[in-house]
C-alpha positions as protocol buffer text, in pm:
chain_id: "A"
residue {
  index: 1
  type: UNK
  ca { x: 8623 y: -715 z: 2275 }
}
residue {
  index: 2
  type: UNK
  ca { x: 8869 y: -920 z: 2044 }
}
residue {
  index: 3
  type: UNK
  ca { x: 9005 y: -1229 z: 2218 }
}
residue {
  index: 4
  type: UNK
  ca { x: 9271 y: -1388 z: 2006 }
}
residue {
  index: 5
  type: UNK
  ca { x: 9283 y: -1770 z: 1908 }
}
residue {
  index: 6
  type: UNK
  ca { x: 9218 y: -2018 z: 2120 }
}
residue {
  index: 7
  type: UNK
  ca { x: 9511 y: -2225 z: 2275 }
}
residue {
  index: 8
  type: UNK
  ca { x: 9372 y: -2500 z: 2330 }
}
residue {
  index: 9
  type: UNK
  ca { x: 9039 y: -2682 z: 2204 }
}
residue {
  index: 10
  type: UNK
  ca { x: 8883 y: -2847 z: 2570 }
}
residue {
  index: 11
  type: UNK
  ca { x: 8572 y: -2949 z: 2395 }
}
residue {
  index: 12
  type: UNK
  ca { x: 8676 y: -3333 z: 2354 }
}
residue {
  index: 13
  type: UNK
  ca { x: 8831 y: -3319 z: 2698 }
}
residue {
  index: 14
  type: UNK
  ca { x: 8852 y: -3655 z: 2905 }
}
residue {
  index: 15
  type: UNK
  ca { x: 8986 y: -3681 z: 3270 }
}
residue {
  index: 16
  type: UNK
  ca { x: 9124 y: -3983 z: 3033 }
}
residue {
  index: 17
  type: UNK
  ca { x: 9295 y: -3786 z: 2883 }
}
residue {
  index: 18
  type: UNK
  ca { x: 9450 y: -3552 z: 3107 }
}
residue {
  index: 19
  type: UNK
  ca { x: 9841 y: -3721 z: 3010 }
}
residue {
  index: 20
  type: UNK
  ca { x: 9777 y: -3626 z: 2665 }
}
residue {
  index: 21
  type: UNK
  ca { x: 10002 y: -3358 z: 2530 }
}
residue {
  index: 22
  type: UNK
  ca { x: 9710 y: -3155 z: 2476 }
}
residue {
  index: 23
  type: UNK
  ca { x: 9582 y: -3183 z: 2832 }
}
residue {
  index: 24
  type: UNK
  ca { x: 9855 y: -3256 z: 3065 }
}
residue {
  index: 25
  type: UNK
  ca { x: 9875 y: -2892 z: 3159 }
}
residue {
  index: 26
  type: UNK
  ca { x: 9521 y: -2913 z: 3332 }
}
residue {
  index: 27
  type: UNK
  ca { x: 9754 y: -3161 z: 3656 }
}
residue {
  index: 28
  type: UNK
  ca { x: 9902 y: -2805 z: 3723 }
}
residue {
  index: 29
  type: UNK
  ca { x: 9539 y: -2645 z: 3835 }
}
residue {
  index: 30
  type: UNK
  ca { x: 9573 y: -2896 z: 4109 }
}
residue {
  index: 31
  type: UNK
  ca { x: 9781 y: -2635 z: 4315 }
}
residue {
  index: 32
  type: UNK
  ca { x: 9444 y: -2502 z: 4444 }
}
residue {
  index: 33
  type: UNK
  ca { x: 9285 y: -2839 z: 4647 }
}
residue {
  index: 34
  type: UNK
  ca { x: 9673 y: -2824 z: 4777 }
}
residue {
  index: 35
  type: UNK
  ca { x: 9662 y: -2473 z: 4850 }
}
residue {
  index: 36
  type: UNK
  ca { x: 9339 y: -2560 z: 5048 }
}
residue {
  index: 37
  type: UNK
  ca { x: 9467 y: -2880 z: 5242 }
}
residue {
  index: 38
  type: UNK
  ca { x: 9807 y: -2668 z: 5370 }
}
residue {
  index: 39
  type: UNK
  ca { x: 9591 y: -2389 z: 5449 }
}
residue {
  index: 40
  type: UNK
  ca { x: 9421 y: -2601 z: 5709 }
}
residue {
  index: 41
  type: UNK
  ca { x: 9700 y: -2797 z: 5792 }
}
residue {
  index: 42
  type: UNK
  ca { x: 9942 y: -2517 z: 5887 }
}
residue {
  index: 43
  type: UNK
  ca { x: 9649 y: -2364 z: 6109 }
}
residue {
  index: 44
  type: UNK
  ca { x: 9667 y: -2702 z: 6325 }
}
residue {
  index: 45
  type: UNK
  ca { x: 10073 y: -2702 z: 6351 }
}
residue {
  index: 46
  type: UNK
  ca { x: 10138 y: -2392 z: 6512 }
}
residue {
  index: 47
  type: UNK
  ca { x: 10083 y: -2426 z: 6871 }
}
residue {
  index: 48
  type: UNK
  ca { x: 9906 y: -2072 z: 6959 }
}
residue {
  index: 49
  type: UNK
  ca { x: 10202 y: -1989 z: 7172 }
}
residue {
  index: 50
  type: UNK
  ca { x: 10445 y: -2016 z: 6912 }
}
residue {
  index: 51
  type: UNK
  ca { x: 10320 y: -1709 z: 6715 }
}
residue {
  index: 52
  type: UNK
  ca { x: 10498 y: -1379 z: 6710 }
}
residue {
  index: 53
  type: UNK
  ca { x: 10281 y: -1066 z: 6641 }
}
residue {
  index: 54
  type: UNK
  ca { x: 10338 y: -853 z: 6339 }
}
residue {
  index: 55
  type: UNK
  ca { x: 10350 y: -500 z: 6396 }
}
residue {
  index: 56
  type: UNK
  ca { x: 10512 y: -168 z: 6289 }
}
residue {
  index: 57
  type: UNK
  ca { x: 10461 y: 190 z: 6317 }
}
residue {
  index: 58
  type: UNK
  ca { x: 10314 y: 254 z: 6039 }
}
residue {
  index: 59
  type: UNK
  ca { x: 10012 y: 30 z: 6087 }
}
residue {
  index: 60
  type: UNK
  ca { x: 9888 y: 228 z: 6353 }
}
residue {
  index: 61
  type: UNK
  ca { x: 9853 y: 522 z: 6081 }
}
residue {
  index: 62
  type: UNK
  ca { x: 9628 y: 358 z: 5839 }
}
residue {
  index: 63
  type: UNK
  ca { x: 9255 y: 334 z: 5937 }
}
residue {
  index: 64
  type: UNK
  ca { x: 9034 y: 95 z: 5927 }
}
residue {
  index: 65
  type: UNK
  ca { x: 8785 y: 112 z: 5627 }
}
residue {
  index: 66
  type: UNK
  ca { x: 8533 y: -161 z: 5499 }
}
residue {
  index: 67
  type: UNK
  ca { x: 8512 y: -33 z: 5153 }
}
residue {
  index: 68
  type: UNK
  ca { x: 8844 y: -204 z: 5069 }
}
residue {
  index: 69
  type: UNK
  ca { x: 8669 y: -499 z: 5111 }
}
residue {
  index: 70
  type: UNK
  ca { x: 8605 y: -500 z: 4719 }
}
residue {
  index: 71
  type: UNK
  ca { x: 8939 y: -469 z: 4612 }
}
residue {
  index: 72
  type: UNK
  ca { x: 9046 y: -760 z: 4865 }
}
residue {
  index: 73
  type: UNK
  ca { x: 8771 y: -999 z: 4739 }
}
residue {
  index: 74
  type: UNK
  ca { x: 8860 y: -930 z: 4385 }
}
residue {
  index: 75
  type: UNK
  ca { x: 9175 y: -1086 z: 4451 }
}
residue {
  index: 76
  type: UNK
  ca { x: 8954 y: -1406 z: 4407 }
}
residue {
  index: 77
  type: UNK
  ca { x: 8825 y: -1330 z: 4088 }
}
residue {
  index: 78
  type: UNK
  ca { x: 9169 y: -1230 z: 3948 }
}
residue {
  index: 79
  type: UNK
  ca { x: 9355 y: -1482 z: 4062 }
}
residue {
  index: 80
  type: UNK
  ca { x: 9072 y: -1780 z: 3926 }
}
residue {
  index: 81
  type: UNK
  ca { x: 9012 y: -1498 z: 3602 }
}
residue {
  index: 82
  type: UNK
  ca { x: 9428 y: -1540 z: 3510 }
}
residue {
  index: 83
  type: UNK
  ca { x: 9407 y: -1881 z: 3511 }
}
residue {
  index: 84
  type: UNK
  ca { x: 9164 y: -1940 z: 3288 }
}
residue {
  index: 85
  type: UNK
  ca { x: 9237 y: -1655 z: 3054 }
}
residue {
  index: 86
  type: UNK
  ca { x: 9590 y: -1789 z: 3012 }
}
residue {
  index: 87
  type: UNK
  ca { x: 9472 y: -2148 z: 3005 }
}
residue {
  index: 88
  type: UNK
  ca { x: 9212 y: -2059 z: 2696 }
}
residue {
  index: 89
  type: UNK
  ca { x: 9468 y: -1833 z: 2549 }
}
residue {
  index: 90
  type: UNK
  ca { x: 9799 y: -1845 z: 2660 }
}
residue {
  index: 91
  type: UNK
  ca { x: 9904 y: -2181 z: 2774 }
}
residue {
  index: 92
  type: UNK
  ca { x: 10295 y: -2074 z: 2808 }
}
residue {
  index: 93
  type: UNK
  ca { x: 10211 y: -1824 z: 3044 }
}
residue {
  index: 94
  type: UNK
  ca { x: 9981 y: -2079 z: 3202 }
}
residue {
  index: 95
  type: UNK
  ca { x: 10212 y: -2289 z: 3306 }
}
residue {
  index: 96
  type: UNK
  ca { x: 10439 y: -2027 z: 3398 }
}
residue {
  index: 97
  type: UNK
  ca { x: 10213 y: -1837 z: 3617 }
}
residue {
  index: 98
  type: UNK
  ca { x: 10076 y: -2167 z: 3792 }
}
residue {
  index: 99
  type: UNK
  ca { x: 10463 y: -2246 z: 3885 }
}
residue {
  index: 100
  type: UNK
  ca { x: 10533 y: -1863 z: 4037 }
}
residue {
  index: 101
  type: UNK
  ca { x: 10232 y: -1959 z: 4222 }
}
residue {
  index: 102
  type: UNK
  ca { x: 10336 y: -2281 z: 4352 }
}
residue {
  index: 103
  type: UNK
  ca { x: 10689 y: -2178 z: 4415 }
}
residue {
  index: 104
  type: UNK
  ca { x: 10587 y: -1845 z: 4591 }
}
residue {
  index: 105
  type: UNK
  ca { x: 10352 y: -1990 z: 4811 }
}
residue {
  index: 106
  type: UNK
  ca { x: 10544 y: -2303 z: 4877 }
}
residue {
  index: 107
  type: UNK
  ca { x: 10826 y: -2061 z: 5018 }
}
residue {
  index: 108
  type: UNK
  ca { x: 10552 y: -1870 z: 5225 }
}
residue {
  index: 109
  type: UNK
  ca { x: 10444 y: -2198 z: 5362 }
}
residue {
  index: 110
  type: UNK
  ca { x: 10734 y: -2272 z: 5441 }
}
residue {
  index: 111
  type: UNK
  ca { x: 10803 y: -1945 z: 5648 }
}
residue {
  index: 112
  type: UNK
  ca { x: 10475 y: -2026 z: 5823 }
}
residue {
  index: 113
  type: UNK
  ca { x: 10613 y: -2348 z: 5970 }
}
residue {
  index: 114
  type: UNK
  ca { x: 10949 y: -2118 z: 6061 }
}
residue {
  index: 115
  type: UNK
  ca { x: 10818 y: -1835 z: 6141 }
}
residue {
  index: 116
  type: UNK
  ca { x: 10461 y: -1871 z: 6301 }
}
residue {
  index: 117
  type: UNK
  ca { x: 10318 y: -1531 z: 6272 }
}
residue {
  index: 118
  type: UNK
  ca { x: 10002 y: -1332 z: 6404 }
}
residue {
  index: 119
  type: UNK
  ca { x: 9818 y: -995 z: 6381 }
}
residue {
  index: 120
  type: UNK
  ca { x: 9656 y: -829 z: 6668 }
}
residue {
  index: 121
  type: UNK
  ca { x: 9527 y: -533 z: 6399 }
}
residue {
  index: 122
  type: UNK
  ca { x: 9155 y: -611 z: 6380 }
}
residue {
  index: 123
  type: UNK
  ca { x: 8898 y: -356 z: 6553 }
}
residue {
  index: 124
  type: UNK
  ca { x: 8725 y: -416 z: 6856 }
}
residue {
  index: 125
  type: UNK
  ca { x: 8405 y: -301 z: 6700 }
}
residue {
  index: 126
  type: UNK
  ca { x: 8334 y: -159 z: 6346 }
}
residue {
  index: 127
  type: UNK
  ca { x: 8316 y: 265 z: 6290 }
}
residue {
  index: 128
  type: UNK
  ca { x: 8040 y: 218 z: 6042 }
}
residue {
  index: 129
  type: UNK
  ca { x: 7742 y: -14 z: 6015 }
}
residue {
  index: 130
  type: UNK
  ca { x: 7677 y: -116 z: 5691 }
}
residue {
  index: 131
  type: UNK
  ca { x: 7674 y: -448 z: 5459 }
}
residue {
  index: 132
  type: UNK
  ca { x: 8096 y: -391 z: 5363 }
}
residue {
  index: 133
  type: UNK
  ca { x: 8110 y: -396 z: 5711 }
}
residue {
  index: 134
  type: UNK
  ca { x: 7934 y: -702 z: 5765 }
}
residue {
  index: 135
  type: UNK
  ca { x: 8120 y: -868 z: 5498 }
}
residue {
  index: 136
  type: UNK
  ca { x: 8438 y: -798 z: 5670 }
}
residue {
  index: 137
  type: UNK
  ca { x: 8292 y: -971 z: 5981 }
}
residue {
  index: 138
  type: UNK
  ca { x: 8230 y: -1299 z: 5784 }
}
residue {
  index: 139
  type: UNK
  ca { x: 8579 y: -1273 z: 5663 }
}
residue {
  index: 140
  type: UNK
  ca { x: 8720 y: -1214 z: 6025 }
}
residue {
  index: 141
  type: UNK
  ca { x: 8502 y: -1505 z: 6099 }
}
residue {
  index: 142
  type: UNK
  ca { x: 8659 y: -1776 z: 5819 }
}
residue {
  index: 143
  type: UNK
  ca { x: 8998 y: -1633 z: 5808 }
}
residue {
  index: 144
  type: UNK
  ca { x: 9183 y: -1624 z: 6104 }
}
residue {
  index: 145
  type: UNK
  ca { x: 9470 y: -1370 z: 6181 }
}
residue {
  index: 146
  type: UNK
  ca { x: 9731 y: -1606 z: 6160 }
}
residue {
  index: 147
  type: UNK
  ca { x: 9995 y: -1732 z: 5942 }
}
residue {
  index: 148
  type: UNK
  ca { x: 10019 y: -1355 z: 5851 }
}
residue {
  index: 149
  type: UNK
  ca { x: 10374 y: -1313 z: 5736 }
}
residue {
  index: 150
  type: UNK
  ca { x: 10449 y: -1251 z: 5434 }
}
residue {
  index: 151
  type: UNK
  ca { x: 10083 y: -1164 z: 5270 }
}
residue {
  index: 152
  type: UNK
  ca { x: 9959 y: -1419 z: 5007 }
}
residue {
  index: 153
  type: UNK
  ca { x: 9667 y: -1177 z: 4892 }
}
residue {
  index: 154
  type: UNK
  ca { x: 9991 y: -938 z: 4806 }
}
residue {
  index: 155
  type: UNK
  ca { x: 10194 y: -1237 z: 4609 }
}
residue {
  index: 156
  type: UNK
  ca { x: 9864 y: -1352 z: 4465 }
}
residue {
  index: 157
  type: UNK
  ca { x: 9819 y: -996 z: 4353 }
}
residue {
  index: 158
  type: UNK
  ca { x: 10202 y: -979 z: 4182 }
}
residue {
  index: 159
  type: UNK
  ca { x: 10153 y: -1323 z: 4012 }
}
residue {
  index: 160
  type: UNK
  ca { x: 9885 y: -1194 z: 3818 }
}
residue {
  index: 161
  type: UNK
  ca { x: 10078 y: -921 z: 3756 }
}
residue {
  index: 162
  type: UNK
  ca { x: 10340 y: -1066 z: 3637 }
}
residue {
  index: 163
  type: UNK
  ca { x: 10139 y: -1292 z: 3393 }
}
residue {
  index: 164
  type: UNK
  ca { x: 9957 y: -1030 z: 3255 }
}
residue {
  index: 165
  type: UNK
  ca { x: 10301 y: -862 z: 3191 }
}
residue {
  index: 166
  type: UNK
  ca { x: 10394 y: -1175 z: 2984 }
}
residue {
  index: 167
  type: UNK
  ca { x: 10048 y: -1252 z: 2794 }
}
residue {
  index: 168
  type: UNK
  ca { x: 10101 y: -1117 z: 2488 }
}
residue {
  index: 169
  type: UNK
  ca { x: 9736 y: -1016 z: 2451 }
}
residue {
  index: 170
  type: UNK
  ca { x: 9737 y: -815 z: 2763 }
}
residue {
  index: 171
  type: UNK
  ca { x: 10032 y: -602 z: 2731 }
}
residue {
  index: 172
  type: UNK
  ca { x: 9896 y: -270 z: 2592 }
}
residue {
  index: 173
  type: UNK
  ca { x: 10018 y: 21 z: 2843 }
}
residue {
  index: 174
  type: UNK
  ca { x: 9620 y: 77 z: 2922 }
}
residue {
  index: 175
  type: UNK
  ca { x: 9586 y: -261 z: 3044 }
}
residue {
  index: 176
  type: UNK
  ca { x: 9873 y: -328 z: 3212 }
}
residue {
  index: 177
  type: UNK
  ca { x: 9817 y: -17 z: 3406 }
}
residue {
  index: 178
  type: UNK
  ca { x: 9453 y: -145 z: 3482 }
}
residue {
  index: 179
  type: UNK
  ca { x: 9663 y: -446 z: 3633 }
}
residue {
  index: 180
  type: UNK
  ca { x: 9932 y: -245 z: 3804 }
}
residue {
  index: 181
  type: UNK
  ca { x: 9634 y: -51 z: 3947 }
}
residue {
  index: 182
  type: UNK
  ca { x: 9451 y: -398 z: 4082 }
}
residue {
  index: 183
  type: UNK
  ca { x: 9797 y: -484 z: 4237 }
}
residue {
  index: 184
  type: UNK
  ca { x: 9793 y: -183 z: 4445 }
}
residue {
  index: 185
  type: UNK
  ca { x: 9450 y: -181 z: 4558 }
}
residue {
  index: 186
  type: UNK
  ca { x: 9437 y: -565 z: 4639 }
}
residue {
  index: 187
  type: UNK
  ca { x: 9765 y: -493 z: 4827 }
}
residue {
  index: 188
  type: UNK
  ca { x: 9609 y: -178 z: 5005 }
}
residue {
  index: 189
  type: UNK
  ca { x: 9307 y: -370 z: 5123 }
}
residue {
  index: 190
  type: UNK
  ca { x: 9498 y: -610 z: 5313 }
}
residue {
  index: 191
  type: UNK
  ca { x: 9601 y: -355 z: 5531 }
}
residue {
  index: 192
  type: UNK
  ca { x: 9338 y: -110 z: 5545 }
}
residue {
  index: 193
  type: UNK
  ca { x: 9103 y: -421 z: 5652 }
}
residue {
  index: 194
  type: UNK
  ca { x: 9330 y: -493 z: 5921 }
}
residue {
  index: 195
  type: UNK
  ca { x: 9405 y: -793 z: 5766 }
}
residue {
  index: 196
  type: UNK
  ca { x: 9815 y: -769 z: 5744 }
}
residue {
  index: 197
  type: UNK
  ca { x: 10054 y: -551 z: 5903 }
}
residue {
  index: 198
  type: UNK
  ca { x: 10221 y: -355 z: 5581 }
}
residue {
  index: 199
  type: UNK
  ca { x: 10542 y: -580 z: 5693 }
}
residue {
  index: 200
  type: UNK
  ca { x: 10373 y: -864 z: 5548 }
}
residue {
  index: 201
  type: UNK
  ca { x: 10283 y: -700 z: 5221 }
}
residue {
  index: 202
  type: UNK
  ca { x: 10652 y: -622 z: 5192 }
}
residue {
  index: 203
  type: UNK
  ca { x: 10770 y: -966 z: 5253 }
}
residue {
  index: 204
  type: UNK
  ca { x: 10592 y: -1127 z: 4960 }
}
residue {
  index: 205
  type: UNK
  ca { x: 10792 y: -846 z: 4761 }
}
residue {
  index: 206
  type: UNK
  ca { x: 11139 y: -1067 z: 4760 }
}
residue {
  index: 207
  type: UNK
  ca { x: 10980 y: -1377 z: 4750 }
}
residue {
  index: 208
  type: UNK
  ca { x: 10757 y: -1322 z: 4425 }
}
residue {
  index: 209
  type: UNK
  ca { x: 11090 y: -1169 z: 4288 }
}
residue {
  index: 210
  type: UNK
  ca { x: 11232 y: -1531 z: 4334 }
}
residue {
  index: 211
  type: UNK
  ca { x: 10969 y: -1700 z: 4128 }
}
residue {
  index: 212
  type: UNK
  ca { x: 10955 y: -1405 z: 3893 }
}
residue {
  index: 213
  type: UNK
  ca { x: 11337 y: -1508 z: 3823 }
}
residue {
  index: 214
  type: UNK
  ca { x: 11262 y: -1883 z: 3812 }
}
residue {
  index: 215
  type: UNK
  ca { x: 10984 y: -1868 z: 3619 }
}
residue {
  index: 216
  type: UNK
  ca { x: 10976 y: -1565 z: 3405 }
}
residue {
  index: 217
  type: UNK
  ca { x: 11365 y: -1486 z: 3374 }
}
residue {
  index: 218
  type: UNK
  ca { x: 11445 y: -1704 z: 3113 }
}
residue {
  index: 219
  type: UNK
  ca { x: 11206 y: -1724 z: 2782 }
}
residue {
  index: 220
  type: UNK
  ca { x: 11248 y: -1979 z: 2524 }
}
């Protein structure tokens, strides 16, 4: 595989020199010990009564199955792999993609705090017993089903998506369908994990098209 030219040369990289020119785009990677500290934080605000459950229809139709499991923890790898794919080789898109991110989940945040939300989705007991299974029951066990509405695995999801759309080396039809295709499973998984009501997957629809628009609508 052909990677094209570097953006940026890291190899005399200083914390030093992190207001460099050069560097000072590295401050913007600091969205993730942020996006750690509110995740925390928000779980401690909402008093437990305050939540209202998220529920529709159309949730009761989809089944439970642990083999979406892979597609939701690849949202991990994809969101980490975009950053530093477009910080080697793309820092425009860089910095754009880091501020949909920070925008899109400041406004989800921010809904949290408004809106306290909860699932009640999760199975009693699993169909199958097997080890996709029993990853899903570590991640019921570290991620509670709260602060639900909208789904940040979805807007994570659509802000890779959206930089890959703008990285000049990714924008061949077969790759961008690769990354249309990721979108949709990621997106799938939350609710076929029991994860999200399909409500929440829509919500993050309008708000990532608000940071598409700030961040992506107007190219210099």
């Amino acid at each position: 595989m052909k990677y094209p030219a570097l953006a940026a040369d890291y190899r005399n990289f200083r914390f030093q020199k992190i207001n460099e020119p050069q560097y000072r785009h590295l401050w913007l990677l600091l969205i993730w010990p942020a996006y750690l500290l509110r995740y925390f934080l928000v779980e401690q605000l909402n008093p437990a009564e305050s939540y209202t459950v998220i529920h529709c229809p159309l949730d009761d139709m989809i089944p439970f199955h642990e083999g979406f499991v892979v597609f939701y923890v690849l949202w991990y790898l994809a969101i980490v792999g975009m950053h530093l794919y477009t910080m080697l080789f793309d820092l425009d898109v860089f910095r754009r993609y880091s501020k949909f991110l920070i925008i899109s989940l400041t406004i989800s945040t921010a809904v949290f705090l408004l809106f306290p939300s909860c699932q009640e989705l999760r199975p009693a007991e699993f169909p199958r017993d097997n080890l996709l299974a029993g990853i899903v029951g570590v991640l019921y066990a570290v991620d509670t089903n709260t602060n639900v509405f909208p789904s940040e695995h979805a807007i994570g999801a659509l802000a890779v998506l959206a930089a890959a759309i703008n990285t000049k080396s990714l924008r061949s039809p077969v790759k961008i369908a690769a990354f249309v295709l990721l979108t949709v499973l990621i997106s799938l998984s939350t609710v076929f994990l029991k994860q999200h009501s399909i409500l929440d997957v829509l919500a993050a629809l309008p708000i990532c098209a608000v940071a598409y628009g700030v961040c992506y609508g107007r190219r210099e």
